[in-house]
PDB file of N, CA and C in Angstrom:
ATOM      1  N   UNK B  19      10.073  -0.762  46.410  1.00  0.00           N
ATOM      2  CA  UNK B  19      10.425  -0.484  47.795  1.00  0.00           C
ATOM      3  C   UNK B  19       9.613  -1.409  48.696  1.00  0.00           C
ATOM      4  N   UNK B  20      10.258  -2.092  49.631  1.00  0.00           N
ATOM      5  CA  UNK B  20       9.519  -3.002  50.492  1.00  0.00           C
ATOM      6  C   UNK B  20       8.570  -2.249  51.421  1.00  0.00           C
ATOM      7  N   UNK B  21       7.477  -2.904  51.743  1.00  0.00           N
ATOM      8  CA  UNK B  21       6.511  -2.298  52.658  1.00  0.00           C
ATOM      9  C   UNK B  21       7.103  -2.237  54.061  1.00  0.00           C
ATOM     10  N   UNK B  22       6.787  -1.199  54.772  1.00  0.00           N
ATOM     11  CA  UNK B  22       7.250  -1.070  56.145  1.00  0.00           C
ATOM     12  C   UNK B  22       6.289  -1.727  57.108  1.00  0.00           C
ATOM     13  N   UNK B  23       6.630  -1.641  58.361  1.00  0.00           N
ATOM     14  CA  UNK B  23       5.777  -2.258  59.369  1.00  0.00           C
ATOM     15  C   UNK B  23       5.058  -1.248  60.246  1.00  0.00           C
ATOM     16  N   UNK B  24       5.413   0.034  60.152  1.00  0.00           N
ATOM     17  CA  UNK B  24       4.903   1.048  61.077  1.00  0.00           C
ATOM     18  C   UNK B  24       3.893   1.956  60.381  1.00  0.00           C
ATOM     19  N   UNK B  25       2.609   1.916  60.788  1.00  0.00           N
ATOM     20  CA  UNK B  25       1.581   2.730  60.140  1.00  0.00           C
ATOM     21  C   UNK B  25       1.828   4.232  60.341  1.00  0.00           C
ATOM     22  N   UNK B  26       1.921   4.937  59.230  1.00  0.00           N
ATOM     23  CA  UNK B  26       2.127   6.390  59.289  1.00  0.00           C
ATOM     24  C   UNK B  26       0.953   7.072  59.978  1.00  0.00           C
ATOM     25  N   UNK B  27      -0.235   6.505  59.855  1.00  0.00           N
ATOM     26  CA  UNK B  27      -1.421   7.093  60.484  1.00  0.00           C
ATOM     27  C   UNK B  27      -1.261   7.171  62.001  1.00  0.00           C
ATOM     28  N   UNK B  28      -0.601   6.193  62.598  1.00  0.00           N
ATOM     29  CA  UNK B  28      -0.372   6.220  64.049  1.00  0.00           C
ATOM     30  C   UNK B  28       0.508   7.405  64.428  1.00  0.00           C
ATOM     31  N   UNK B  29       1.495   7.681  63.597  1.00  0.00           N
ATOM     32  CA  UNK B  29       2.355   8.840  63.829  1.00  0.00           C
ATOM     33  C   UNK B  29       1.519  10.121  63.818  1.00  0.00           C
ATOM     34  N   UNK B  30       0.695  10.276  62.793  1.00  0.00           N
ATOM     35  CA  UNK B  30      -0.122  11.488  62.659  1.00  0.00           C
ATOM     36  C   UNK B  30      -1.072  11.617  63.848  1.00  0.00           C
ATOM     37  N   UNK B  31      -1.757  10.547  64.198  1.00  0.00           N
ATOM     38  CA  UNK B  31      -2.736  10.599  65.303  1.00  0.00           C
ATOM     39  C   UNK B  31      -2.074  10.871  66.655  1.00  0.00           C
ATOM     40  N   UNK B  32      -0.889  10.319  66.863  1.00  0.00           N
ATOM     41  CA  UNK B  32      -0.221  10.461  68.158  1.00  0.00           C
ATOM     42  C   UNK B  32       0.503  11.796  68.297  1.00  0.00           C
ATOM     43  N   UNK B  33       1.215  12.192  67.258  1.00  0.00           N
ATOM     44  CA  UNK B  33       2.036  13.407  67.338  1.00  0.00           C
ATOM     45  C   UNK B  33       1.212  14.673  67.096  1.00  0.00           C
ATOM     46  N   UNK B  34       0.172  14.545  66.290  1.00  0.00           N
ATOM     47  CA  UNK B  34      -0.662  15.707  65.945  1.00  0.00           C
ATOM     48  C   UNK B  34      -2.137  15.427  66.217  1.00  0.00           C
ATOM     49  N   UNK B  35      -2.499  15.117  67.456  1.00  0.00           N
ATOM     50  CA  UNK B  35      -3.900  14.766  67.733  1.00  0.00           C
ATOM     51  C   UNK B  35      -4.838  15.953  67.489  1.00  0.00           C
ATOM     52  N   UNK B  36      -5.889  15.691  66.734  1.00  0.00           N
ATOM     53  CA  UNK B  36      -6.888  16.726  66.478  1.00  0.00           C
ATOM     54  C   UNK B  36      -6.516  17.744  65.422  1.00  0.00           C
ATOM     55  N   UNK B  37      -5.331  17.632  64.845  1.00  0.00           N
ATOM     56  CA  UNK B  37      -4.900  18.584  63.823  1.00  0.00           C
ATOM     57  C   UNK B  37      -5.575  18.258  62.492  1.00  0.00           C
ATOM     58  N   UNK B  38      -5.822  19.269  61.708  1.00  0.00           N
ATOM     59  CA  UNK B  38      -6.332  19.081  60.349  1.00  0.00           C
ATOM     60  C   UNK B  38      -5.185  18.590  59.457  1.00  0.00           C
ATOM     61  N   UNK B  39      -5.550  17.880  58.412  1.00  0.00           N
ATOM     62  CA  UNK B  39      -4.559  17.356  57.466  1.00  0.00           C
ATOM     63  C   UNK B  39      -3.649  18.461  56.939  1.00  0.00           C
ATOM     64  N   UNK B  40      -4.235  19.593  56.588  1.00  0.00           N
ATOM     65  CA  UNK B  40      -3.445  20.710  56.049  1.00  0.00           C
ATOM     66  C   UNK B  40      -2.452  21.241  57.087  1.00  0.00           C
ATOM     67  N   UNK B  41      -2.850  21.266  58.355  1.00  0.00           N
ATOM     68  CA  UNK B  41      -1.951  21.740  59.415  1.00  0.00           C
ATOM     69  C   UNK B  41      -0.764  20.791  59.601  1.00  0.00           C
ATOM     70  N   UNK B  42      -1.050  19.503  59.588  1.00  0.00           N
ATOM     71  CA  UNK B  42       0.023  18.503  59.723  1.00  0.00           C
ATOM     72  C   UNK B  42       0.983  18.626  58.544  1.00  0.00           C
ATOM     73  N   UNK B  43       0.423  18.737  57.344  1.00  0.00           N
ATOM     74  CA  UNK B  43       1.253  18.848  56.140  1.00  0.00           C
ATOM     75  C   UNK B  43       2.151  20.075  56.207  1.00  0.00           C
ATOM     76  N   UNK B  44       1.595  21.179  56.630  1.00  0.00           N
ATOM     77  CA  UNK B  44       2.390  22.409  56.721  1.00  0.00           C
ATOM     78  C   UNK B  44       3.523  22.243  57.737  1.00  0.00           C
ATOM     79  N   UNK B  45       3.217  21.671  58.888  1.00  0.00           N
ATOM     80  CA  UNK B  45       4.225  21.462  59.932  1.00  0.00           C
ATOM     81  C   UNK B  45       5.350  20.542  59.448  1.00  0.00           C
ATOM     82  N   UNK B  46       4.985  19.510  58.658  1.00  0.00           N
ATOM     83  CA  UNK B  46       5.971  18.544  58.191  1.00  0.00           C
ATOM     84  C   UNK B  46       6.640  18.947  56.882  1.00  0.00           C
ATOM     85  N   UNK B  47       6.103  19.968  56.228  1.00  0.00           N
ATOM     86  CA  UNK B  47       6.685  20.411  54.962  1.00  0.00           C
ATOM     87  C   UNK B  47       6.400  19.466  53.808  1.00  0.00           C
ATOM     88  N   UNK B  48       5.235  18.818  53.864  1.00  0.00           N
ATOM     89  CA  UNK B  48       4.819  17.924  52.782  1.00  0.00           C
ATOM     90  C   UNK B  48       3.460  18.383  52.259  1.00  0.00           C
ATOM     91  N   UNK B  49       3.072  17.846  51.122  1.00  0.00           N
ATOM     92  CA  UNK B  49       1.773  18.161  50.539  1.00  0.00           C
ATOM     93  C   UNK B  49       0.672  17.531  51.391  1.00  0.00           C
ATOM     94  N   UNK B  50      -0.465  18.198  51.483  1.00  0.00           N
ATOM     95  CA  UNK B  50      -1.563  17.654  52.283  1.00  0.00           C
ATOM     96  C   UNK B  50      -2.067  16.325  51.726  1.00  0.00           C
ATOM     97  N   UNK B  51      -1.903  16.123  50.419  1.00  0.00           N
ATOM     98  CA  UNK B  51      -2.311  14.853  49.814  1.00  0.00           C
ATOM     99  C   UNK B  51      -1.455  13.698  50.352  1.00  0.00           C
ATOM    100  N   UNK B  52      -0.204  13.993  50.668  1.00  0.00           N
ATOM    101  CA  UNK B  52       0.686  12.985  51.245  1.00  0.00           C
ATOM    102  C   UNK B  52       0.168  12.547  52.607  1.00  0.00           C
ATOM    103  N   UNK B  53      -0.149  13.507  53.449  1.00  0.00           N
ATOM    104  CA  UNK B  53      -0.669  13.188  54.785  1.00  0.00           C
ATOM    105  C   UNK B  53      -1.996  12.449  54.661  1.00  0.00           C
ATOM    106  N   UNK B  54      -2.841  12.876  53.756  1.00  0.00           N
ATOM    107  CA  UNK B  54      -4.126  12.220  53.537  1.00  0.00           C
ATOM    108  C   UNK B  54      -3.911  10.744  53.164  1.00  0.00           C
ATOM    109  N   UNK B  55      -2.943  10.485  52.281  1.00  0.00           N
ATOM    110  CA  UNK B  55      -2.624   9.112  51.882  1.00  0.00           C
ATOM    111  C   UNK B  55      -2.119   8.296  53.064  1.00  0.00           C
ATOM    112  N   UNK B  56      -1.254   8.915  53.875  1.00  0.00           N
ATOM    113  CA  UNK B  56      -0.735   8.215  55.051  1.00  0.00           C
ATOM    114  C   UNK B  56      -1.883   7.700  55.915  1.00  0.00           C
ATOM    115  N   UNK B  57      -2.881   8.547  56.104  1.00  0.00           N
ATOM    116  CA  UNK B  57      -3.972   8.231  57.017  1.00  0.00           C
ATOM    117  C   UNK B  57      -5.014   7.307  56.385  1.00  0.00           C
ATOM    118  N   UNK B  58      -5.362   7.543  55.132  1.00  0.00           N
ATOM    119  CA  UNK B  58      -6.478   6.803  54.528  1.00  0.00           C
ATOM    120  C   UNK B  58      -6.071   5.542  53.774  1.00  0.00           C
ATOM    121  N   UNK B  59      -4.837   5.462  53.320  1.00  0.00           N
ATOM    122  CA  UNK B  59      -4.428   4.323  52.498  1.00  0.00           C
ATOM    123  C   UNK B  59      -3.553   3.317  53.238  1.00  0.00           C
ATOM    124  N   UNK B  60      -3.370   3.525  54.525  1.00  0.00           N
ATOM    125  CA  UNK B  60      -2.598   2.563  55.305  1.00  0.00           C
ATOM    126  C   UNK B  60      -1.124   2.532  54.969  1.00  0.00           C
ATOM    127  N   UNK B  61      -0.564   3.672  54.601  1.00  0.00           N
ATOM    128  CA  UNK B  61       0.868   3.739  54.284  1.00  0.00           C
ATOM    129  C   UNK B  61       1.658   3.336  55.529  1.00  0.00           C
ATOM    130  N   UNK B  62       2.665   2.508  55.298  1.00  0.00           N
ATOM    131  CA  UNK B  62       3.533   2.049  56.394  1.00  0.00           C
ATOM    132  C   UNK B  62       4.968   2.461  56.121  1.00  0.00           C
ATOM    133  N   UNK B  63       5.657   2.823  57.185  1.00  0.00           N
ATOM    134  CA  UNK B  63       7.060   3.232  57.083  1.00  0.00           C
ATOM    135  C   UNK B  63       7.968   2.105  57.554  1.00  0.00           C
ATOM    136  N   UNK B  64       9.173   2.107  56.995  1.00  0.00           N
ATOM    137  CA  UNK B  64      10.208   1.202  57.462  1.00  0.00           C
ATOM    138  C   UNK B  64      10.777   1.696  58.786  1.00  0.00           C
ATOM    139  N   UNK B  65      11.647   0.896  59.377  1.00  0.00           N
ATOM    140  CA  UNK B  65      12.218   1.221  60.689  1.00  0.00           C
ATOM    141  C   UNK B  65      12.931   2.567  60.706  1.00  0.00           C
ATOM    142  N   UNK B  66      13.748   2.830  59.703  1.00  0.00           N
ATOM    143  CA  UNK B  66      14.547   4.056  59.682  1.00  0.00           C
ATOM    144  C   UNK B  66      13.663   5.292  59.572  1.00  0.00           C
ATOM    145  N   UNK B  67      12.706   5.269  58.666  1.00  0.00           N
ATOM    146  CA  UNK B  67      11.798   6.409  58.480  1.00  0.00           C
ATOM    147  C   UNK B  67      10.975   6.640  59.749  1.00  0.00           C
ATOM    148  N   UNK B  68      10.429   5.575  60.320  1.00  0.00           N
ATOM    149  CA  UNK B  68       9.615   5.700  61.526  1.00  0.00           C
ATOM    150  C   UNK B  68      10.440   6.276  62.681  1.00  0.00           C
ATOM    151  N   UNK B  69      11.642   5.768  62.849  1.00  0.00           N
ATOM    152  CA  UNK B  69      12.520   6.241  63.913  1.00  0.00           C
ATOM    153  C   UNK B  69      12.849   7.719  63.745  1.00  0.00           C
ATOM    154  N   UNK B  70      13.236   8.105  62.541  1.00  0.00           N
ATOM    155  CA  UNK B  70      13.626   9.502  62.325  1.00  0.00           C
ATOM    156  C   UNK B  70      12.436  10.447  62.458  1.00  0.00           C
ATOM    157  N   UNK B  71      11.275  10.056  61.953  1.00  0.00           N
ATOM    158  CA  UNK B  71      10.097  10.922  62.077  1.00  0.00           C
ATOM    159  C   UNK B  71       9.709  11.112  63.540  1.00  0.00           C
ATOM    160  N   UNK B  72       9.727  10.040  64.305  1.00  0.00           N
ATOM    161  CA  UNK B  72       9.388  10.137  65.726  1.00  0.00           C
ATOM    162  C   UNK B  72      10.381  11.039  66.460  1.00  0.00           C
ATOM    163  N   UNK B  73      11.665  10.776  66.281  1.00  0.00           N
ATOM    164  CA  UNK B  73      12.681  11.540  67.004  1.00  0.00           C
ATOM    165  C   UNK B  73      12.715  13.005  66.595  1.00  0.00           C
ATOM    166  N   UNK B  74      12.485  13.283  65.318  1.00  0.00           N
ATOM    167  CA  UNK B  74      12.454  14.674  64.852  1.00  0.00           C
ATOM    168  C   UNK B  74      11.322  15.463  65.497  1.00  0.00           C
ATOM    169  N   UNK B  75      10.330  14.765  66.003  1.00  0.00           N
ATOM    170  CA  UNK B  75       9.181  15.446  66.602  1.00  0.00           C
ATOM    171  C   UNK B  75       9.068  15.186  68.100  1.00  0.00           C
ATOM    172  N   UNK B  76      10.216  14.897  68.707  1.00  0.00           N
ATOM    173  CA  UNK B  76      10.304  14.817  70.161  1.00  0.00           C
ATOM    174  C   UNK B  76       9.683  13.592  70.791  1.00  0.00           C
ATOM    175  N   UNK B  77       9.518  12.531  70.025  1.00  0.00           N
ATOM    176  CA  UNK B  77       8.908  11.316  70.559  1.00  0.00           C
ATOM    177  C   UNK B  77       9.852  10.144  70.349  1.00  0.00           C
ATOM    178  N   UNK B  78       9.701   9.143  71.160  1.00  0.00           N
ATOM    179  CA  UNK B  78      10.398   7.877  70.920  1.00  0.00           C
ATOM    180  C   UNK B  78       9.450   7.016  70.103  1.00  0.00           C
ATOM    181  N   UNK B  79       9.966   6.243  69.150  1.00  0.00           N
ATOM    182  CA  UNK B  79       9.076   5.410  68.346  1.00  0.00           C
ATOM    183  C   UNK B  79       8.169   4.490  69.175  1.00  0.00           C
ATOM    184  N   UNK B  80       8.646   4.022  70.322  1.00  0.00           N
ATOM    185  CA  UNK B  80       7.824   3.147  71.165  1.00  0.00           C
ATOM    186  C   UNK B  80       6.616   3.879  71.740  1.00  0.00           C
ATOM    187  N   UNK B  81       6.683   5.210  71.818  1.00  0.00           N
ATOM    188  CA  UNK B  81       5.526   5.992  72.272  1.00  0.00           C
ATOM    189  C   UNK B  81       4.420   6.001  71.223  1.00  0.00           C
ATOM    190  N   UNK B  82       4.815   5.828  69.978  1.00  0.00           N
ATOM    191  CA  UNK B  82       3.862   5.888  68.870  1.00  0.00           C
ATOM    192  C   UNK B  82       3.402   4.491  68.469  1.00  0.00           C
ATOM    193  N   UNK B  83       4.358   3.581  68.369  1.00  0.00           N
ATOM    194  CA  UNK B  83       4.079   2.205  67.943  1.00  0.00           C
ATOM    195  C   UNK B  83       4.440   1.274  69.097  1.00  0.00           C
ATOM    196  N   UNK B  84       3.444   0.780  69.848  1.00  0.00           N
ATOM    197  CA  UNK B  84       3.729  -0.052  71.019  1.00  0.00           C
ATOM    198  C   UNK B  84       4.559  -1.303  70.729  1.00  0.00           C
ATOM    199  N   UNK B  85       4.553  -1.806  69.523  1.00  0.00           N
ATOM    200  CA  UNK B  85       5.330  -2.991  69.193  1.00  0.00           C
ATOM    201  C   UNK B  85       6.771  -2.705  68.812  1.00  0.00           C
ATOM    202  N   UNK B  86       7.219  -1.462  68.979  1.00  0.00           N
ATOM    203  CA  UNK B  86       8.559  -1.065  68.539  1.00  0.00           C
ATOM    204  C   UNK B  86       9.649  -1.981  69.100  1.00  0.00           C
ATOM    205  N   UNK B  87       9.597  -2.286  70.392  1.00  0.00           N
ATOM    206  CA  UNK B  87      10.658  -3.085  71.005  1.00  0.00           C
ATOM    207  C   UNK B  87      10.604  -4.538  70.550  1.00  0.00           C
ATOM    208  N   UNK B  88       9.456  -4.985  70.070  1.00  0.00           N
ATOM    209  CA  UNK B  88       9.323  -6.374  69.636  1.00  0.00           C
ATOM    210  C   UNK B  88      10.277  -6.721  68.501  1.00  0.00           C
ATOM    211  N   UNK B  89      10.669  -5.726  67.692  1.00  0.00           N
ATOM    212  CA  UNK B  89      11.563  -6.023  66.571  1.00  0.00           C
ATOM    213  C   UNK B  89      12.915  -6.525  67.055  1.00  0.00           C
ATOM    214  N   UNK B  90      13.271  -6.178  68.287  1.00  0.00           N
ATOM    215  CA  UNK B  90      14.550  -6.624  68.826  1.00  0.00           C
ATOM    216  C   UNK B  90      14.427  -7.980  69.515  1.00  0.00           C
ATOM    217  N   UNK B  91      13.206  -8.420  69.723  1.00  0.00           N
ATOM    218  CA  UNK B  91      12.978  -9.692  70.381  1.00  0.00           C
ATOM    219  C   UNK B  91      12.697 -10.813  69.385  1.00  0.00           C
ATOM    220  N   UNK B  92      12.393 -10.439  68.137  1.00  0.00           N
ATOM    221  CA  UNK B  92      12.096 -11.425  67.110  1.00  0.00           C
ATOM    222  C   UNK B  92      13.392 -12.085  66.639  1.00  0.00           C
ATOM    223  N   UNK B  93      13.438 -13.413  66.607  1.00  0.00           N
ATOM    224  CA  UNK B  93      14.648 -14.075  66.114  1.00  0.00           C
ATOM    225  C   UNK B  93      14.772 -13.911  64.599  1.00  0.00           C
ATOM    226  N   UNK B  94      15.988 -13.811  64.133  1.00  0.00           N
ATOM    227  CA  UNK B  94      16.241 -13.792  62.696  1.00  0.00           C
ATOM    228  C   UNK B  94      15.972 -15.180  62.146  1.00  0.00           C
ATOM    229  N   UNK B  95      15.222 -15.252  61.070  1.00  0.00           N
ATOM    230  CA  UNK B  95      14.904 -16.551  60.490  1.00  0.00           C
ATOM    231  C   UNK B  95      16.148 -17.237  59.927  1.00  0.00           C
ATOM    232  N   UNK B  96      17.124 -16.458  59.471  1.00  0.00           N
ATOM    233  CA  UNK B  96      18.324 -17.006  58.838  1.00  0.00           C
ATOM    234  C   UNK B  96      19.421 -17.358  59.845  1.00  0.00           C
ATOM    235  N   UNK B  97      19.228 -16.996  61.086  1.00  0.00           N
ATOM    236  CA  UNK B  97      20.298 -17.142  62.071  1.00  0.00           C
ATOM    237  C   UNK B  97      20.008 -18.302  63.021  1.00  0.00           C
ATOM    238  N   UNK B  98      20.999 -19.129  63.214  1.00  0.00           N
ATOM    239  CA  UNK B  98      20.875 -20.239  64.164  1.00  0.00           C
ATOM    240  C   UNK B  98      20.962 -19.676  65.584  1.00  0.00           C
ATOM    241  N   UNK B  99      20.129 -20.158  66.495  1.00  0.00           N
ATOM    242  CA  UNK B  99      20.251 -19.678  67.877  1.00  0.00           C
ATOM    243  C   UNK B  99      21.562 -20.156  68.487  1.00  0.00           C
ATOM    244  N   UNK B 100      22.130 -19.406  69.407  1.00  0.00           N
ATOM    245  CA  UNK B 100      23.372 -19.844  70.052  1.00  0.00           C
ATOM    246  C   UNK B 100      23.100 -21.079  70.907  1.00  0.00           C
ATOM    247  N   UNK B 101      24.137 -21.895  71.156  1.00  0.00           N
ATOM    248  CA  UNK B 101      23.955 -23.085  71.991  1.00  0.00           C
ATOM    249  C   UNK B 101      23.466 -22.695  73.384  1.00  0.00           C
ATOM    250  N   UNK B 102      22.664 -23.544  73.953  1.00  0.00           N
ATOM    251  CA  UNK B 102      22.126 -23.308  75.283  1.00  0.00           C
ATOM    252  C   UNK B 102      23.261 -23.052  76.278  1.00  0.00           C
ATOM    253  N   UNK B 103      23.102 -22.065  77.108  1.00  0.00           N
ATOM    254  CA  UNK B 103      24.110 -21.748  78.107  1.00  0.00           C
ATOM    255  C   UNK B 103      25.147 -20.738  77.649  1.00  0.00           C
ATOM    256  N   UNK B 104      25.103 -20.325  76.393  1.00  0.00           N
ATOM    257  CA  UNK B 104      26.080 -19.363  75.889  1.00  0.00           C
ATOM    258  C   UNK B 104      25.482 -17.976  75.675  1.00  0.00           C
ATOM    259  N   UNK B 105      24.289 -17.753  76.165  1.00  0.00           N
ATOM    260  CA  UNK B 105      23.641 -16.452  76.006  1.00  0.00           C
ATOM    261  C   UNK B 105      23.578 -15.781  77.366  1.00  0.00           C
ATOM    262  N   UNK B 106      24.132 -14.594  77.461  1.00  0.00           N
ATOM    263  CA  UNK B 106      24.054 -13.825  78.685  1.00  0.00           C
ATOM    264  C   UNK B 106      23.890 -12.361  78.308  1.00  0.00           C
ATOM    265  N   UNK B 107      22.832 -11.742  78.807  1.00  0.00           N
ATOM    266  CA  UNK B 107      22.558 -10.360  78.443  1.00  0.00           C
ATOM    267  C   UNK B 107      23.293  -9.355  79.300  1.00  0.00           C
ATOM    268  N   UNK B 108      23.910  -9.818  80.392  1.00  0.00           N
ATOM    269  CA  UNK B 108      24.669  -8.914  81.244  1.00  0.00           C
ATOM    270  C   UNK B 108      25.806  -9.685  81.886  1.00  0.00           C
ATOM    271  N   UNK B 109      26.752  -8.961  82.443  1.00  0.00           N
ATOM    272  CA  UNK B 109      27.944  -9.571  83.015  1.00  0.00           C
ATOM    273  C   UNK B 109      27.630 -10.058  84.436  1.00  0.00           C
ATOM    274  N   UNK B 110      27.639 -11.358  84.628  1.00  0.00           N
ATOM    275  CA  UNK B 110      27.325 -11.921  85.932  1.00  0.00           C
ATOM    276  C   UNK B 110      28.446 -11.683  86.954  1.00  0.00           C
ATOM    277  N   UNK B 111      29.662 -11.429  86.476  1.00  0.00           N
ATOM    278  CA  UNK B 111      30.803 -11.234  87.367  1.00  0.00           C
ATOM    279  C   UNK B 111      30.817  -9.838  87.992  1.00  0.00           C
ATOM    280  N   UNK B 112      30.058  -8.936  87.427  1.00  0.00           N
ATOM    281  CA  UNK B 112      30.087  -7.545  87.930  1.00  0.00           C
ATOM    282  C   UNK B 112      29.373  -7.400  89.245  1.00  0.00           C
TER     283      UNK B 112
END
């Protein structure tokens, strides 16, 4: 499984500030060892997991991971940029 980019520890610290590992685990329905690993071993989640975990707990991923919007600004390495003058993010005629 490829490594993700979003640290699970940030989710725990932001969504459950000051909570004990066992309390977080109980709330999430996972083993406390899982939460401990997230925090101490630098476990990272992929985009889908990070998004769903944040939204399931009433947060937007950008509230937890400040670089969330950057993923939409990064160019695809495999994709050629469009010719100059052919990019418009909104309708100028409106």
